[in-house]
XYZ file of C-alpha atoms in Angstrom:
311
model
C 43.869 -35.505 -8.676
C 43.049 -34.284 -12.236
C 39.033 -34.357 -14.470
C 38.845 -38.246 -16.034
C 36.587 -38.285 -18.942
C 35.861 -42.046 -19.976
C 34.919 -41.991 -24.145
C 33.952 -44.784 -26.301
C 38.042 -45.597 -28.207
C 40.302 -47.197 -28.844
C 42.133 -44.013 -30.415
C 40.554 -42.439 -33.673
C 36.780 -42.897 -32.928
C 34.364 -40.393 -34.182
C 34.136 -39.978 -30.079
C 38.085 -39.540 -29.310
C 37.405 -36.565 -32.188
C 34.255 -35.005 -30.771
C 35.806 -35.425 -26.755
C 38.580 -33.327 -28.503
C 36.166 -30.212 -29.237
C 34.693 -30.113 -25.553
C 36.506 -27.424 -24.055
C 36.304 -28.806 -20.921
C 38.220 -31.757 -21.491
C 41.560 -29.991 -22.678
C 44.324 -31.102 -20.112
C 42.243 -34.042 -18.913
C 42.840 -37.566 -19.007
C 41.370 -39.626 -21.117
C 39.973 -43.619 -20.593
C 38.870 -45.267 -23.636
C 35.794 -48.197 -23.468
C 35.398 -50.826 -25.804
C 32.196 -49.630 -26.128
C 29.145 -47.830 -24.189
C 27.790 -49.871 -22.000
C 30.591 -50.527 -20.400
C 31.769 -45.735 -20.574
C 28.429 -45.450 -19.007
C 29.695 -48.191 -16.363
C 32.983 -46.811 -15.744
C 31.014 -43.326 -14.987
C 28.282 -44.671 -12.915
C 30.843 -46.262 -10.674
C 33.129 -43.179 -9.837
C 35.843 -44.725 -12.973
C 36.272 -41.698 -14.611
C 34.287 -37.768 -13.845
C 32.049 -37.744 -16.732
C 31.607 -39.984 -20.209
C 31.651 -39.058 -24.160
C 29.315 -41.090 -26.326
C 27.531 -41.245 -29.487
C 23.634 -40.874 -29.493
C 22.634 -39.710 -32.859
C 22.916 -39.750 -36.128
C 22.053 -37.928 -39.600
C 21.766 -40.909 -41.483
C 21.407 -43.771 -38.839
C 18.968 -42.349 -35.769
C 18.991 -42.324 -32.720
C 22.202 -44.457 -31.471
C 20.191 -47.404 -29.652
C 23.470 -48.933 -26.932
C 23.348 -44.721 -25.891
C 19.367 -44.343 -25.343
C 19.073 -48.248 -23.781
C 21.829 -47.204 -21.637
C 21.160 -44.082 -20.406
C 17.024 -45.163 -20.453
C 17.268 -47.624 -18.241
C 20.264 -47.989 -15.069
C 21.460 -45.457 -11.736
C 20.189 -41.719 -13.106
C 22.919 -40.010 -15.432
C 22.754 -36.518 -16.584
C 23.641 -35.112 -19.823
C 25.839 -31.921 -19.524
C 26.501 -31.099 -22.887
C 26.526 -32.011 -26.858
C 29.076 -31.600 -29.822
C 28.364 -32.570 -32.562
C 31.033 -34.083 -35.747
C 30.900 -34.198 -39.684
C 31.739 -37.781 -40.673
C 33.540 -38.786 -42.950
C 35.071 -42.026 -43.735
C 38.320 -43.996 -45.516
C 39.000 -46.457 -46.348
C 42.638 -48.546 -45.175
C 43.778 -50.910 -45.413
C 48.253 -53.213 -44.922
C 50.710 -51.195 -46.518
C 50.288 -53.781 -50.092
C 47.181 -55.041 -50.165
C 44.947 -52.900 -52.748
C 41.185 -52.820 -53.526
C 41.933 -56.024 -55.280
C 43.355 -58.095 -52.965
C 39.538 -57.213 -50.171
C 37.413 -59.530 -49.778
C 36.313 -58.707 -46.583
C 35.386 -54.947 -44.904
C 35.446 -53.629 -40.900
C 33.605 -51.207 -39.428
C 31.089 -50.550 -37.737
C 27.529 -50.305 -38.284
C 26.948 -47.078 -38.361
C 30.053 -46.981 -40.251
C 29.124 -49.137 -42.687
C 25.247 -47.963 -43.300
C 26.570 -45.429 -44.042
C 28.793 -45.930 -46.802
C 26.968 -49.478 -47.666
C 26.003 -47.486 -51.727
C 29.850 -46.647 -52.330
C 30.724 -50.624 -51.252
C 28.022 -52.082 -53.607
C 29.521 -49.726 -56.478
C 33.358 -50.059 -55.669
C 33.938 -53.457 -53.571
C 30.188 -54.871 -54.524
C 31.442 -58.374 -53.821
C 33.247 -57.434 -50.164
C 31.847 -58.536 -47.440
C 30.963 -56.631 -44.558
C 32.637 -57.624 -40.700
C 31.182 -56.156 -37.607
C 33.465 -54.519 -34.852
C 33.201 -52.570 -31.427
C 34.139 -49.153 -32.890
C 35.589 -47.691 -36.224
C 38.971 -47.684 -35.259
C 38.862 -50.568 -33.374
C 38.801 -52.056 -37.557
C 41.663 -49.611 -37.916
C 43.390 -51.346 -35.280
C 42.832 -54.805 -34.893
C 43.972 -54.582 -39.384
C 46.902 -53.213 -38.371
C 47.795 -55.358 -34.667
C 47.602 -58.804 -36.662
C 46.790 -58.395 -40.296
C 46.207 -61.943 -41.629
C 44.430 -62.864 -38.382
C 41.331 -60.509 -38.890
C 38.695 -61.686 -41.183
C 38.602 -58.690 -43.625
C 41.935 -57.279 -45.265
C 40.144 -53.742 -45.099
C 38.950 -51.043 -43.164
C 36.063 -48.315 -42.877
C 37.569 -45.442 -40.459
C 38.065 -41.454 -39.620
C 40.660 -40.065 -41.825
C 42.975 -39.589 -38.434
C 42.681 -43.351 -37.661
C 44.858 -44.329 -40.666
C 48.038 -42.828 -40.127
C 47.641 -43.523 -36.243
C 48.267 -46.955 -37.204
C 49.968 -47.087 -40.044
C 47.157 -48.028 -42.536
C 47.890 -46.722 -46.036
C 44.235 -44.824 -47.055
C 43.100 -46.468 -50.124
C 39.784 -44.405 -50.589
C 38.516 -41.316 -49.360
C 34.806 -39.440 -49.031
C 33.993 -42.269 -49.360
C 30.791 -42.403 -46.855
C 26.793 -42.429 -49.030
C 26.243 -38.813 -47.040
C 28.823 -36.005 -47.633
C 26.393 -33.628 -44.995
C 26.804 -36.579 -42.185
C 27.775 -35.205 -38.566
C 26.717 -37.562 -34.905
C 26.359 -36.119 -32.311
C 27.518 -37.215 -29.305
C 26.324 -36.201 -25.517
C 28.882 -35.184 -22.750
C 27.143 -37.567 -19.907
C 27.722 -37.411 -15.988
C 26.657 -38.291 -12.773
C 23.242 -36.265 -11.008
C 24.920 -33.045 -9.725
C 24.489 -29.266 -10.665
C 22.719 -28.331 -14.185
C 23.987 -25.695 -16.533
C 22.262 -23.037 -16.052
C 20.257 -21.925 -18.507
C 21.741 -20.285 -21.580
C 18.487 -19.135 -23.881
C 20.041 -21.967 -26.529
C 19.556 -24.990 -24.352
C 18.231 -28.245 -24.837
C 16.428 -30.856 -22.988
C 16.401 -34.713 -22.878
C 13.766 -36.592 -21.414
C 13.302 -40.764 -20.939
C 9.036 -40.999 -20.448
C 7.333 -44.453 -19.060
C 3.549 -44.883 -20.579
C 1.403 -45.993 -17.534
C 0.015 -48.435 -20.242
C -1.221 -48.311 -23.573
C -4.092 -47.353 -24.699
C -5.369 -45.319 -27.978
C -4.091 -41.678 -28.679
C -0.873 -42.380 -25.446
C 1.827 -41.459 -27.795
C -0.927 -38.569 -28.245
C -1.929 -37.741 -24.805
C 2.284 -37.422 -23.957
C 2.850 -34.752 -27.046
C 0.266 -32.196 -26.452
C 2.107 -31.095 -23.451
C 4.443 -29.590 -25.538
C 2.654 -28.480 -28.127
C -0.023 -27.024 -25.397
C 2.750 -24.731 -24.234
C 4.422 -24.108 -27.274
C 7.282 -26.515 -26.811
C 9.277 -27.584 -30.201
C 10.247 -31.013 -30.356
C 13.892 -31.765 -31.957
C 14.137 -35.657 -31.521
C 11.353 -38.591 -30.415
C 12.210 -42.538 -30.924
C 10.340 -45.409 -29.576
C 13.301 -48.354 -27.532
C 11.693 -51.008 -26.357
C 11.556 -51.964 -22.786
C 12.206 -54.790 -22.862
C 9.618 -56.062 -20.161
C 7.137 -57.026 -23.284
C 6.161 -57.471 -26.313
C 5.347 -54.741 -26.954
C 5.909 -52.365 -24.293
C 7.882 -49.581 -24.891
C 9.968 -46.445 -23.845
C 9.970 -42.109 -25.384
C 13.514 -40.778 -25.699
C 12.934 -37.235 -26.517
C 14.819 -34.193 -26.618
C 12.703 -30.363 -26.735
C 14.129 -27.055 -27.151
C 14.233 -25.155 -23.708
C 15.646 -25.777 -19.680
C 14.122 -28.290 -16.878
C 14.553 -23.781 -15.205
C 11.901 -21.967 -18.483
C 8.697 -21.801 -17.089
C 6.918 -23.614 -20.572
C 9.093 -26.954 -19.318
C 9.112 -26.902 -16.125
C 5.136 -26.947 -16.203
C 5.286 -29.474 -19.151
C 7.432 -31.463 -17.047
C 4.761 -31.288 -14.084
C 2.426 -32.757 -16.666
C 4.118 -35.584 -17.465
C 5.178 -36.319 -14.244
C 1.342 -36.643 -13.417
C 0.016 -39.574 -16.512
C 3.465 -41.117 -17.169
C 4.876 -44.110 -14.751
C 7.567 -42.568 -14.850
C 9.811 -39.224 -15.899
C 13.134 -40.190 -17.266
C 15.081 -36.930 -16.848
C 18.204 -36.989 -18.024
C 18.913 -33.380 -18.641
C 19.505 -29.994 -19.711
C 21.733 -27.806 -21.859
C 22.968 -25.917 -24.167
C 23.201 -26.988 -27.566
C 25.416 -27.369 -29.688
C 25.098 -24.596 -31.908
C 24.104 -21.682 -30.055
C 20.714 -22.026 -31.500
C 17.924 -19.910 -29.749
C 14.786 -22.001 -28.602
C 12.095 -20.495 -30.561
C 8.634 -19.326 -28.683
C 5.200 -19.141 -29.490
C 3.399 -15.947 -28.783
C 1.630 -16.430 -25.424
C 4.424 -19.192 -24.006
C 7.263 -16.832 -22.947
C 8.007 -16.884 -19.220
C 6.406 -14.237 -18.544
C 2.921 -15.085 -20.349
C 3.281 -17.713 -17.591
C 4.295 -15.906 -14.517
C 1.958 -13.799 -14.960
C -0.834 -16.560 -15.341
C 0.067 -18.081 -11.772
C -0.058 -15.041 -10.476
C -3.657 -14.676 -12.722
C -4.092 -17.723 -10.597
C -3.274 -16.509 -6.958
C -5.547 -14.287 -6.740
C -8.467 -15.964 -7.845
C -7.488 -18.462 -4.626
C -6.863 -15.625 -2.179
C -10.781 -14.591 -2.900
C -8.757 -11.390 -4.928
C -9.936 -10.202 -8.688
């Protein structure tokens, strides 16, 4: 049986481009889903072996749907990441001109990245949200007169895929924008440490109190662990109840990170481990003075001798 990968579809989304970049996906069966929740639900149900989903954008920050879906429900593990440069085009059916455009369909994250261009070029155009950038292009191509919009903001590859003409290219407000995607799997073997790894966890406080977040972050800082992302998300239990989604440099098999996770497990109501995996940029973790594996091993050996009554 071939490996099956789910992704946020349809074909032509940036997520499908991320899956194209993921080498293990070569030759595997691809299954498009209409939402992040649907792709991860299919993974949890065993319908696919992995799922590629967006998790962070350099302009808009974390992707709420992915963060929330990973923070709750049956546990899943991130096994890898892909970073895709994001460029947008304004596409429309043949014969449509910019003068005809009264509304534009696209995904909310895409709209946030083209707002400036739209305000300057099509200031009267109304934004119509869609499930994905490619879904906007596909809907417009399938039934152009039945949509509430006359043009779509999508990836460059989506326009020819759906037979649309490109009215404008490179319309993003930030030319260096990128989106980070993660490949998610059901719990199993972790990727081996590579020396250039990232670990993702979700932290739940026991109760809200002054200095509570500082107490959590100190577990990393005291062990020389660099944090690359921190976002709060509502637990949905009550107003003001939040959990914290965190990315840090290093692998769970690193001594410093293993000790930090033990410290967090002691003080948190729950620590949801979402995986240790190679960084897309291949950048080695920053290890400060007295924070190497050897330093922690030496300290543990010293404590062992003390406990055994030896100097």
